[in-house]
């Protein structure tokens, strides 16, 4: 496929679990590319073998990006077509792909995107939390002080927040979120598009007790409700108790959970909310 002066960098999304999620265009580009730059060549080889694609691979990851990035750009300048894939999902989202895009732009090399799945957006739409306005935090800093500062800044963030986290750090992150943000709704989305996919909508406190009993396993995305949704400062007098209940039911809570949350928000007994929930089943 090498044509003089017509090299291009293809940012090629790959599945985040289910291999059927690869696009027809991604398959064509991977077949036509001269080289495939991959975050983990062994991982990508499995994907390529599955689709019967055989291509020279270039290793491009966090620890060699400064040396490999310029080499890849030089190859594209010579006219080679290079597809960049990450371990899963969209290259550039929480992986070194974004650095290569910057290098390509600086070198005036053509870059294009072959869009496809990303764990962040998939988790957001599955979360049942407001998806109209959101922020993506990716992985929070590993260093405790920096991480806590970042969470502190999220305290007044009104948009839904999307966070990536490794399973072995999930509980400590939930503890910090609870301590700094207070108890609010969170959707714990794991193993997207895989056999054990689940999206658990609960409060941070509930999530903590759930995962203290059940060891977190697999890949996780946390989708955290924005600040004003459960803030005690929100003026609930502006909406009726029925409307308040409906908001929660529409966002995925059961009737029982909605009653509990409304009572908590308004600081009134559940028995006072219950009569307003009777009509909800007919909605
Ligand atoms: N580039 C990827 C994307 O577009 O989503 C993200 C790469 S980042 C290095 C890997 C993180 O993404 C994982 O630790 C997890 O938080 C999230 N992730 C990737 N695949 C996932 C899946 N199938 N289910 C849940 N989270 C996933």
GROMACS .gro file of C-alpha atoms and ligand atoms in nm:
model
  310
    1UNK     CA    1   0.000   0.000   0.000
    2UNK     CA    2   0.303   0.226   0.021
    3UNK     CA    3   0.262   0.524  -0.211
    4UNK     CA    4   0.519   0.800  -0.224
    5UNK     CA    5   0.422   1.117  -0.033
    6UNK     CA    6   0.084   0.977   0.071
    7UNK     CA    7   0.150   0.822   0.407
    8UNK     CA    8  -0.115   0.847   0.675
    9UNK     CA    9  -0.162   0.767   1.041
   10UNK     CA   10  -0.489   0.581   1.102
   11UNK     CA   11  -0.613   0.596   1.461
   12UNK     CA   12  -0.794   0.270   1.460
   13UNK     CA   13  -1.042   0.178   1.736
   14UNK     CA   14  -1.061  -0.188   1.833
   15UNK     CA   15  -1.310  -0.381   2.051
   16UNK     CA   16  -1.312  -0.339   2.430
   17UNK     CA   17  -1.416  -0.701   2.479
   18UNK     CA   18  -1.650  -0.846   2.220
   19UNK     CA   19  -1.458  -0.892   1.895
   20UNK     CA   20  -1.775  -0.844   1.691
   21UNK     CA   21  -1.752  -0.475   1.778
   22UNK     CA   22  -1.476  -0.414   1.525
   23UNK     CA   23  -1.598  -0.200   1.236
   24UNK     CA   24  -1.578  -0.302   0.871
   25UNK     CA   25  -1.364   0.003   0.805
   26UNK     CA   26  -1.123  -0.085   1.086
   27UNK     CA   27  -1.081  -0.434   0.939
   28UNK     CA   28  -1.013  -0.292   0.591
   29UNK     CA   29  -0.760  -0.039   0.722
   30UNK     CA   30  -0.580  -0.304   0.930
   31UNK     CA   31  -0.563  -0.527   0.620
   32UNK     CA   32  -0.439  -0.246   0.396
   33UNK     CA   33  -0.189  -0.078   0.632
   34UNK     CA   34   0.182  -0.132   0.580
   35UNK     CA   35   0.245  -0.142   0.956
   36UNK     CA   36   0.036  -0.164   1.270
   37UNK     CA   37   0.167   0.025   1.572
   38UNK     CA   38   0.036  -0.146   1.885
   39UNK     CA   39   0.048  -0.079   2.258
   40UNK     CA   40   0.092  -0.449   2.333
   41UNK     CA   41   0.194  -0.646   2.028
   42UNK     CA   42   0.104  -0.986   2.181
   43UNK     CA   43  -0.244  -0.863   2.265
   44UNK     CA   44  -0.294  -0.714   1.917
   45UNK     CA   45  -0.162  -1.030   1.754
   46UNK     CA   46  -0.455  -1.222   1.905
   47UNK     CA   47  -0.698  -0.974   1.751
   48UNK     CA   48  -0.525  -0.989   1.413
   49UNK     CA   49  -0.511  -1.370   1.416
   50UNK     CA   50  -0.882  -1.381   1.490
   51UNK     CA   51  -0.949  -1.179   1.174
   52UNK     CA   52  -0.681  -1.356   0.969
   53UNK     CA   53  -0.471  -1.043   0.930
   54UNK     CA   54  -0.096  -1.070   0.909
   55UNK     CA   55   0.103  -0.744   0.930
   56UNK     CA   56   0.436  -0.623   1.062
   57UNK     CA   57   0.382  -0.483   1.410
   58UNK     CA   58   0.562  -0.192   1.574
   59UNK     CA   59   0.559  -0.172   1.951
   60UNK     CA   60   0.447   0.174   2.066
   61UNK     CA   61   0.371   0.224   2.435
   62UNK     CA   62   0.411   0.458   2.730
   63UNK     CA   63   0.771   0.353   2.796
   64UNK     CA   64   0.910   0.372   2.440
   65UNK     CA   65   0.688   0.644   2.291
   66UNK     CA   66   0.960   0.913   2.293
   67UNK     CA   67   1.189   0.701   2.081
   68UNK     CA   68   0.930   0.513   1.869
   69UNK     CA   69   0.696   0.806   1.804
   70UNK     CA   70   0.941   1.002   1.583
   71UNK     CA   71   1.039   0.678   1.403
   72UNK     CA   72   0.674   0.608   1.316
   73UNK     CA   73   0.629   0.965   1.191
   74UNK     CA   74   0.939   0.929   0.971
   75UNK     CA   75   0.793   0.611   0.819
   76UNK     CA   76   0.466   0.789   0.740
   77UNK     CA   77   0.663   1.076   0.583
   78UNK     CA   78   0.827   0.820   0.356
   79UNK     CA   79   0.481   0.721   0.235
   80UNK     CA   80   0.392   0.426   0.459
   81UNK     CA   81   0.039   0.375   0.592
   82UNK     CA   82   0.048   0.312   0.966
   83UNK     CA   83  -0.253   0.203   1.173
   84UNK     CA   84  -0.229   0.278   1.544
   85UNK     CA   85  -0.421   0.052   1.782
   86UNK     CA   86  -0.432   0.053   2.161
   87UNK     CA   87  -0.495  -0.254   2.377
   88UNK     CA   88  -0.866  -0.186   2.351
   89UNK     CA   89  -1.099   0.090   2.242
   90UNK     CA   90  -1.007   0.428   2.104
   91UNK     CA   91  -0.637   0.502   2.075
   92UNK     CA   92  -0.564   0.828   2.254
   93UNK     CA   93  -0.812   0.771   2.537
   94UNK     CA   94  -0.598   0.699   2.846
   95UNK     CA   95  -0.314   0.559   2.636
   96UNK     CA   96  -0.012   0.710   2.454
   97UNK     CA   97  -0.200   0.746   2.121
   98UNK     CA   98  -0.266   1.115   2.183
   99UNK     CA   99   0.110   1.189   2.186
  100UNK     CA  100   0.149   1.038   1.841
  101UNK     CA  101  -0.132   1.255   1.706
  102UNK     CA  102   0.052   1.565   1.834
  103UNK     CA  103   0.376   1.449   1.668
  104UNK     CA  104   0.193   1.382   1.342
  105UNK     CA  105   0.034   1.727   1.342
  106UNK     CA  106   0.369   1.891   1.419
  107UNK     CA  107   0.528   1.705   1.127
  108UNK     CA  108   0.233   1.792   0.901
  109UNK     CA  109   0.159   1.427   0.850
  110UNK     CA  110  -0.195   1.322   0.758
  111UNK     CA  111  -0.394   1.171   1.047
  112UNK     CA  112  -0.741   1.025   1.035
  113UNK     CA  113  -0.970   0.838   1.272
  114UNK     CA  114  -1.142   0.503   1.235
  115UNK     CA  115  -1.391   0.544   1.522
  116UNK     CA  116  -1.524   0.261   1.731
  117UNK     CA  117  -1.589   0.155   2.090
  118UNK     CA  118  -1.460   0.331   2.396
  119UNK     CA  119  -1.515   0.213   2.754
  120UNK     CA  120  -1.589   0.569   2.873
  121UNK     CA  121  -1.885   0.642   2.648
  122UNK     CA  122  -2.017   0.286   2.667
  123UNK     CA  123  -2.017   0.304   3.048
  124UNK     CA  124  -2.179   0.646   3.049
  125UNK     CA  125  -2.476   0.543   2.839
  126UNK     CA  126  -2.521   0.224   3.038
  127UNK     CA  127  -2.493   0.402   3.373
  128UNK     CA  128  -2.843   0.550   3.395
  129UNK     CA  129  -2.686   0.876   3.514
  130UNK     CA  130  -2.732   1.201   3.317
  131UNK     CA  131  -2.539   1.171   2.990
  132UNK     CA  132  -2.616   1.513   2.842
  133UNK     CA  133  -2.317   1.675   3.012
  134UNK     CA  134  -2.020   1.481   3.141
  135UNK     CA  135  -1.648   1.500   3.211
  136UNK     CA  136  -1.390   1.230   3.152
  137UNK     CA  137  -1.117   1.201   3.414
  138UNK     CA  138  -0.956   0.879   3.291
  139UNK     CA  139  -0.725   0.736   3.558
  140UNK     CA  140  -0.689   0.968   3.858
  141UNK     CA  141  -0.328   1.037   3.967
  142UNK     CA  142  -0.161   0.746   4.148
  143UNK     CA  143   0.003   0.976   4.400
  144UNK     CA  144  -0.230   1.011   4.699
  145UNK     CA  145  -0.202   1.387   4.754
  146UNK     CA  146  -0.253   1.468   4.385
  147UNK     CA  147  -0.542   1.223   4.362
  148UNK     CA  148  -0.719   1.371   4.662
  149UNK     CA  149  -0.672   1.721   4.525
  150UNK     CA  150  -0.824   1.614   4.194
  151UNK     CA  151  -1.124   1.459   4.373
  152UNK     CA  152  -1.157   1.774   4.579
  153UNK     CA  153  -1.186   1.975   4.257
  154UNK     CA  154  -1.460   1.739   4.142
  155UNK     CA  155  -1.667   1.817   4.450
  156UNK     CA  156  -1.851   2.104   4.285
  157UNK     CA  157  -1.851   1.951   3.935
  158UNK     CA  158  -2.213   1.938   3.825
  159UNK     CA  159  -2.156   1.717   3.522
  160UNK     CA  160  -2.148   1.339   3.542
  161UNK     CA  161  -1.788   1.224   3.599
  162UNK     CA  162  -1.631   0.922   3.428
  163UNK     CA  163  -1.329   0.759   3.594
  164UNK     CA  164  -1.119   0.455   3.496
  165UNK     CA  165  -0.977   0.240   3.777
  166UNK     CA  166  -0.796  -0.090   3.819
  167UNK     CA  167  -0.981  -0.355   4.026
  168UNK     CA  168  -0.720  -0.371   4.304
  169UNK     CA  169  -0.752   0.004   4.366
  170UNK     CA  170  -1.132   0.020   4.344
  171UNK     CA  171  -1.210   0.002   4.717
  172UNK     CA  172  -0.959   0.265   4.821
  173UNK     CA  173  -1.085   0.497   4.546
  174UNK     CA  174  -1.446   0.445   4.658
  175UNK     CA  175  -1.339   0.531   5.014
  176UNK     CA  176  -1.180   0.855   4.898
  177UNK     CA  177  -1.477   0.945   4.680
  178UNK     CA  178  -1.712   0.892   4.975
  179UNK     CA  179  -1.495   1.090   5.210
  180UNK     CA  180  -1.449   1.388   4.976
  181UNK     CA  181  -1.763   1.397   4.758
  182UNK     CA  182  -2.007   1.258   5.014
  183UNK     CA  183  -2.251   0.978   4.945
  184UNK     CA  184  -2.396   1.018   4.599
  185UNK     CA  185  -2.504   0.787   4.322
  186UNK     CA  186  -2.244   0.597   4.129
  187UNK     CA  187  -2.266   0.345   3.851
  188UNK     CA  188  -1.999   0.079   3.870
  189UNK     CA  189  -1.967  -0.055   3.519
  190UNK     CA  190  -1.750  -0.359   3.463
  191UNK     CA  191  -1.647  -0.597   3.188
  192UNK     CA  192  -1.826  -0.404   2.913
  193UNK     CA  193  -1.929  -0.616   2.613
  194UNK     CA  194  -1.793  -0.930   2.785
  195UNK     CA  195  -1.974  -1.225   2.945
  196UNK     CA  196  -1.976  -1.074   3.294
  197UNK     CA  197  -2.078  -0.723   3.190
  198UNK     CA  198  -2.267  -0.537   3.459
  199UNK     CA  199  -2.366  -0.184   3.551
  200UNK     CA  200  -2.454  -0.147   3.918
  201UNK     CA  201  -2.633   0.174   4.009
  202UNK     CA  202  -2.597   0.240   4.382
  203UNK     CA  203  -2.466   0.500   4.621
  204UNK     CA  204  -2.093   0.516   4.691
  205UNK     CA  205  -2.154   0.382   5.041
  206UNK     CA  206  -2.354   0.088   4.905
  207UNK     CA  207  -2.084   0.021   4.647
  208UNK     CA  208  -1.822   0.009   4.922
  209UNK     CA  209  -2.009  -0.247   5.127
  210UNK     CA  210  -2.088  -0.448   4.809
  211UNK     CA  211  -1.723  -0.471   4.703
  212UNK     CA  212  -1.599  -0.539   5.055
  213UNK     CA  213  -1.803  -0.859   5.032
  214UNK     CA  214  -1.728  -0.936   4.670
  215UNK     CA  215  -1.372  -0.896   4.547
  216UNK     CA  216  -1.362  -0.658   4.246
  217UNK     CA  217  -1.261  -0.845   3.930
  218UNK     CA  218  -1.226  -0.739   3.569
  219UNK     CA  219  -1.212  -0.397   3.408
  220UNK     CA  220  -1.398  -0.108   3.568
  221UNK     CA  221  -1.539   0.230   3.479
  222UNK     CA  222  -1.691   0.445   3.752
  223UNK     CA  223  -1.962   0.690   3.651
  224UNK     CA  224  -2.024   0.934   3.933
  225UNK     CA  225  -2.325   1.160   3.966
  226UNK     CA  226  -2.254   1.532   3.936
  227UNK     CA  227  -2.260   1.764   4.237
  228UNK     CA  228  -2.600   1.925   4.227
  229UNK     CA  229  -2.804   1.607   4.187
  230UNK     CA  230  -2.800   1.495   4.549
  231UNK     CA  231  -2.654   1.802   4.711
  232UNK     CA  232  -2.834   1.891   5.031
  233UNK     CA  233  -2.827   2.247   4.899
  234UNK     CA  234  -3.048   2.164   4.602
  235UNK     CA  235  -3.385   2.331   4.641
  236UNK     CA  236  -3.628   2.042   4.638
  237UNK     CA  237  -3.917   2.277   4.719
  238UNK     CA  238  -3.923   2.364   4.350
  239UNK     CA  239  -4.047   2.016   4.259
  240UNK     CA  240  -4.325   1.805   4.407
  241UNK     CA  241  -4.254   1.481   4.592
  242UNK     CA  242  -4.407   1.288   4.296
  243UNK     CA  243  -4.172   1.463   4.050
  244UNK     CA  244  -3.880   1.405   4.282
  245UNK     CA  245  -3.963   1.032   4.298
  246UNK     CA  246  -4.007   1.015   3.919
  247UNK     CA  247  -3.660   1.166   3.863
  248UNK     CA  248  -3.504   0.880   4.055
  249UNK     CA  249  -3.720   0.606   3.904
  250UNK     CA  250  -3.645   0.733   3.551
  251UNK     CA  251  -3.275   0.731   3.630
  252UNK     CA  252  -3.293   0.362   3.720
  253UNK     CA  253  -3.361   0.337   4.095
  254UNK     CA  254  -3.627   0.093   4.213
  255UNK     CA  255  -3.938   0.242   4.373
  256UNK     CA  256  -3.808   0.144   4.717
  257UNK     CA  257  -3.467   0.303   4.657
  258UNK     CA  258  -3.632   0.618   4.518
  259UNK     CA  259  -3.848   0.656   4.831
  260UNK     CA  260  -3.538   0.621   5.050
  261UNK     CA  261  -3.340   0.876   4.847
  262UNK     CA  262  -3.625   1.132   4.836
  263UNK     CA  263  -3.675   1.100   5.213
  264UNK     CA  264  -3.302   1.155   5.263
  265UNK     CA  265  -3.286   1.454   5.025
  266UNK     CA  266  -3.579   1.624   5.198
  267UNK     CA  267  -3.489   1.511   5.546
  268UNK     CA  268  -3.838   1.366   5.606
  269UNK     CA  269  -3.947   1.014   5.710
  270UNK     CA  270  -3.993   0.752   5.437
  271UNK     CA  271  -4.354   0.706   5.554
  272UNK     CA  272  -4.421   1.063   5.442
  273UNK     CA  273  -4.289   0.990   5.091
  274UNK     CA  274  -4.451   0.650   5.048
  275UNK     CA  275  -4.810   0.770   4.974
  276UNK     CA  276  -4.676   0.968   4.675
  277UNK     CA  277  -4.521   0.656   4.525
  278UNK     CA  278  -4.844   0.458   4.496
  279UNK     CA  279  -4.932   0.597   4.150
  280UNK     CA  280  -4.581   0.537   4.011
  281UNK     CA  281  -4.650   0.181   3.895
  282UNK     CA  282  -4.914   0.313   3.653
  283UNK     CA  283  -4.672   0.567   3.493
  284LIG     N1  284  -0.847   0.333   2.505
  284LIG     C1  285  -0.942   0.267   2.593
  284LIG     C2  286  -1.083   0.321   2.568
  284LIG     O1  287  -1.109   0.376   2.461
  284LIG     O2  288  -1.169   0.304   2.653
  284LIG     C3  289  -0.903   0.279   2.737
  284LIG     C4  290  -0.767   0.230   2.770
  284LIG     S1  291  -0.725   0.236   2.937
  284LIG     C5  292  -0.554   0.197   2.926
  284LIG     C6  293  -0.791   0.088   3.003
  284LIG     C7  294  -0.905   0.114   3.099
  284LIG     O3  295  -1.026   0.132   3.025
  284LIG     C8  296  -0.935  -0.003   3.191
  284LIG     O4  297  -0.852  -0.001   3.306
  284LIG     C9  298  -1.080   0.021   3.228
  284LIG     O5  299  -1.090   0.122   3.325
  284LIG    C10  300  -1.134   0.074   3.094
  284LIG     N2  301  -1.187  -0.038   3.014
  284LIG    C11  302  -1.134  -0.087   2.899
  284LIG     N3  303  -1.211  -0.189   2.853
  284LIG    C12  304  -1.311  -0.204   2.941
  284LIG    C13  305  -1.424  -0.293   2.951
  284LIG     N4  306  -1.446  -0.388   2.861
  284LIG     N5  307  -1.508  -0.279   3.056
  284LIG    C14  308  -1.487  -0.183   3.149
  284LIG     N6  309  -1.384  -0.098   3.145
  284LIG    C15  310  -1.296  -0.108   3.044
   0.00000   0.00000   0.00000
